[in-house]
Coordinates of C-alpha atoms in Angstrom, one line a residue:
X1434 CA -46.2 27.8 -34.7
X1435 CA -46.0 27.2 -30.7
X1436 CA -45.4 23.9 -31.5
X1437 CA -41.4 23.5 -31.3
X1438 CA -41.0 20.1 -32.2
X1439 CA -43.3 20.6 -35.3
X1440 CA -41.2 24.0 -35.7
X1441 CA -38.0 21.6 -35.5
X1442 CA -38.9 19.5 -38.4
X1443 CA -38.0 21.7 -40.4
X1444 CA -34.8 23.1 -39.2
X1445 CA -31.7 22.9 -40.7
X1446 CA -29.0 22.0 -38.1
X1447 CA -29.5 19.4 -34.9
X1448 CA -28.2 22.8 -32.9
X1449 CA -31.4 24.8 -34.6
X1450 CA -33.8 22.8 -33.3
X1451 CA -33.7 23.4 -29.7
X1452 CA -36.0 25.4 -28.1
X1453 CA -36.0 27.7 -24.1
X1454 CA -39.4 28.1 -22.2
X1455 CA -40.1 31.3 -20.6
X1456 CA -39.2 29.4 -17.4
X1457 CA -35.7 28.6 -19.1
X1458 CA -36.8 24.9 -19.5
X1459 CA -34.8 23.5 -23.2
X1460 CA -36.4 21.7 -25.3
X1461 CA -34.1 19.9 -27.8
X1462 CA -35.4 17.5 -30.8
X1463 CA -32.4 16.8 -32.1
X1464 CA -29.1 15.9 -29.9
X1465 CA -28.5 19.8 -30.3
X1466 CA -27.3 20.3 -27.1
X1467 CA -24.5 17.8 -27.3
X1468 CA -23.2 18.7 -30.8
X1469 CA -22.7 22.3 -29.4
X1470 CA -21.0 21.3 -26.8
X1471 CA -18.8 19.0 -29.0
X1472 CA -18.5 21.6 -31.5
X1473 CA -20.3 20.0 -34.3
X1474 CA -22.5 21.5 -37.1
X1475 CA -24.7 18.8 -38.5
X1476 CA -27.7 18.7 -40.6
X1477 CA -30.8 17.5 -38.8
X1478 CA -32.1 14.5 -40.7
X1479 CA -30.6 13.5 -44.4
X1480 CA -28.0 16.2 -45.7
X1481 CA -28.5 15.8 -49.1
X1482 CA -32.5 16.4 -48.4
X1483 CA -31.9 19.2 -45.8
X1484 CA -29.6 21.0 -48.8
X1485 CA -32.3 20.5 -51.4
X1486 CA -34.9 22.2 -49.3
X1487 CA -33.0 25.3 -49.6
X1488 CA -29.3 25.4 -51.4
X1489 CA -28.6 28.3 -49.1
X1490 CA -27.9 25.5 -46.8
X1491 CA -24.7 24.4 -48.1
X1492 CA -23.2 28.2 -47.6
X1493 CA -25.1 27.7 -43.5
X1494 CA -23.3 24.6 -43.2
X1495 CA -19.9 26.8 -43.4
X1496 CA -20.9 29.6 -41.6
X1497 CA -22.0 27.8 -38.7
X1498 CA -19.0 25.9 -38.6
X1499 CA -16.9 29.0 -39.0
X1500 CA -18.5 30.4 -35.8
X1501 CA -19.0 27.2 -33.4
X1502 CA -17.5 24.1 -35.0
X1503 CA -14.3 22.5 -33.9
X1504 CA -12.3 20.1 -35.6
X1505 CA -13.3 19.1 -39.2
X1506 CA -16.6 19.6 -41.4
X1507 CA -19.2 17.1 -40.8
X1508 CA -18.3 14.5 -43.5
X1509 CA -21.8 13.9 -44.5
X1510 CA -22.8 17.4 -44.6
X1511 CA -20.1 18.4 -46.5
X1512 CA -20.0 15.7 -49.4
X1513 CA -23.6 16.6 -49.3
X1514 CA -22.3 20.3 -50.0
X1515 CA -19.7 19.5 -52.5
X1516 CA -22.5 17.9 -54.5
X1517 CA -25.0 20.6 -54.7
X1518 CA -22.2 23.3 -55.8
X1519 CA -23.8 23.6 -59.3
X1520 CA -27.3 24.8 -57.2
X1521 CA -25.8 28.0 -55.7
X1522 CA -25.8 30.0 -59.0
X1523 CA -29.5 29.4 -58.2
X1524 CA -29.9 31.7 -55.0
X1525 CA -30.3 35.5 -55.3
X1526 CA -26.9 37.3 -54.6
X1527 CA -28.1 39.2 -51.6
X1528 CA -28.2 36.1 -49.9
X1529 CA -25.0 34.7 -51.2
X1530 CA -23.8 38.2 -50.1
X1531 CA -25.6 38.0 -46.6
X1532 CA -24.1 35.0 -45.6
X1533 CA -20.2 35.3 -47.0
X1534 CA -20.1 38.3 -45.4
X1535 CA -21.4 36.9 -42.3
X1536 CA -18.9 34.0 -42.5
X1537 CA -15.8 36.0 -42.9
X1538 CA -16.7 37.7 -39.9
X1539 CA -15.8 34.8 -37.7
X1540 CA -12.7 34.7 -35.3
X1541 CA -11.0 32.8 -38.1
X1542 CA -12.8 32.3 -41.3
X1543 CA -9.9 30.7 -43.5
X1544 CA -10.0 27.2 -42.6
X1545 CA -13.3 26.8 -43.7
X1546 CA -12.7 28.9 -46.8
X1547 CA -9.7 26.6 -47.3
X1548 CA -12.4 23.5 -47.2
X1549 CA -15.0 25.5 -49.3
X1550 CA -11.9 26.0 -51.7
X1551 CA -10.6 22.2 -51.8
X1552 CA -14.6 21.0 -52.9
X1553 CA -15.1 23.7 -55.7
X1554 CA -17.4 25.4 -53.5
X1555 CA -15.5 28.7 -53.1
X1556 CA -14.8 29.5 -56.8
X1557 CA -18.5 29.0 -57.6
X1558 CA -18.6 32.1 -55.2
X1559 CA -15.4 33.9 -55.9
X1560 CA -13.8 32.9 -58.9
X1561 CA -10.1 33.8 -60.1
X1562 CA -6.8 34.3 -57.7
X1563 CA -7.6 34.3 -54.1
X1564 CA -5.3 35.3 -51.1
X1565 CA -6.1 33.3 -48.4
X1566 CA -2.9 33.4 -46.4
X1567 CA -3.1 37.3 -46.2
X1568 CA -6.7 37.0 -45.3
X1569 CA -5.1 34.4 -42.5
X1570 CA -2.9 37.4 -41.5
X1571 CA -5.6 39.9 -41.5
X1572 CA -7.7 37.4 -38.6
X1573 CA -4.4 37.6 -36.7
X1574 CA -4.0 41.4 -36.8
X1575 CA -7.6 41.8 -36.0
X1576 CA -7.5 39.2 -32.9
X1577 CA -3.9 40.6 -31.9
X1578 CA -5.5 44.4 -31.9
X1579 CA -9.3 43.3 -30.7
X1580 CA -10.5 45.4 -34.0
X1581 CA -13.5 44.5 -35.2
X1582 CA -14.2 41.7 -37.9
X1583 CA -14.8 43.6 -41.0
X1584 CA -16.0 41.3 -43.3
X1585 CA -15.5 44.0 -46.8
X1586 CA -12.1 44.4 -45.6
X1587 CA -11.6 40.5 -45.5
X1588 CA -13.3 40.2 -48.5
X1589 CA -10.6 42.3 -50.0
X1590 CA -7.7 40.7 -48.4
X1591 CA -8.8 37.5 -50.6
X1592 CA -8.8 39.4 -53.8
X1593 CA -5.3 40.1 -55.9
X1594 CA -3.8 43.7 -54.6
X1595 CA -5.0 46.5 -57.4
X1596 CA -7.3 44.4 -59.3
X1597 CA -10.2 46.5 -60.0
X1598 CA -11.4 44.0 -62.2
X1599 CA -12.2 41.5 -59.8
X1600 CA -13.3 43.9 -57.2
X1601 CA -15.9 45.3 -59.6
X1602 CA -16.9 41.6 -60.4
X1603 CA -17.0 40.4 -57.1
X1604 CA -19.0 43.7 -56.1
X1605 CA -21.3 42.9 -59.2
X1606 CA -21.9 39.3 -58.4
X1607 CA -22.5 40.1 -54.9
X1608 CA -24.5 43.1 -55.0
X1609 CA -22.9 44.8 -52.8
X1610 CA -24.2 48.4 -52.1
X1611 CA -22.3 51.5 -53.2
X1612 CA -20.8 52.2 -50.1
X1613 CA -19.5 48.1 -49.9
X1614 CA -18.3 48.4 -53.5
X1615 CA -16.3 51.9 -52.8
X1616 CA -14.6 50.3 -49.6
X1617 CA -14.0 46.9 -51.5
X1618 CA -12.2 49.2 -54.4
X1619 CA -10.3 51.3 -52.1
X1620 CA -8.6 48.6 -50.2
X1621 CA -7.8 46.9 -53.1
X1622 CA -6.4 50.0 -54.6
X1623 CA -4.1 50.3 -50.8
X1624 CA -6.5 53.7 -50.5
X1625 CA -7.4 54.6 -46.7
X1626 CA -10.7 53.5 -45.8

């Protein structure tokens, strides 16, 4: 549509639903603006409602705050979140996969991981053991060096050292491609890649 605030209605986050003219004129329906600025990530409208539209939302909700929230989780959005955990076995795995992966390649993934893990919501993702200290060490060496994020080699850092088990389960309920899978089992195996 051309219509931005009908196109905003059905947004997921206040900071989604703002809108640039050719002219560079914003249009924003929902205090966007001001919760980017603040560093908040909240649902546009009810959270509970925004989720059930699309349960994909609740993994959003993270990401987004991975890459521009400050302080803590929305409270709303994320008792919203911890409530709808039982709806993510419900999406595809590509976009589980799309957006994990996506996540982890923020500046610093782990707190939010660490919140995702406190509310149930990470081990409906990831079961078993994870790491996330080392992956906390990885983020440093990465930012220390300037390397790029790489979100397989992340992804490994959370899984137990030598555990081809869960790597091939991880990769499995991922779907990763053969390429992702072969990295994923070579770093956990302390291969080169």
């Amino acid at each position: 549509t051309d219509d931005f605030d009908a196109d905003a209605a059905r947004r997921d986050f206040t900071i989604n639903a703002m809108y640039a003219s050719a002219n560079g004129e914003i249009f924003d329906y929902a205090t966007g603006v001001q919760d980017l600025i603040a560093g908040k990530v909240r649902f546009k409208g009810d959270a509970k409602t925004r989720i059930a539209e699309d349960y994909l939302r609740v993994l959003r909700l993270f990401r987004f705050h991975a890459w521009y929230g400050k302080g803590e989780i929305d409270a709303e959005g994320l008792r919203a979140a911890a409530e709808a955990k039982d709806k993510l076995k419900s999406l595809s795995a590509e976009r589980v996969q799309k957006e994990l992966l996506r996540l982890l390649e923020a500046g610093n993934p782990a707190p939010v991981l660490r919140v995702m893990a406190a509310t149930g919501i990470l081990s409906e993702l990831l079961p078993g053991a994870l790491s996330l200290p080392r992956l906390e060490r990885l983020t440093e060496i990465d930012a220390d060096n300037l390397s790029a994020r790489d979100a397989i080699l992340r992804l490994a850092a959370l899984l137990p050292d030598g555990d081809n088990d869960a790597a091939h389960a991880i990769a499995d309920a991922l779907k990763l491609s053969n390429a992702d899978r072969t990295r994923l089992e070579q770093a956990l195996s302390g291969e080169k890649i």
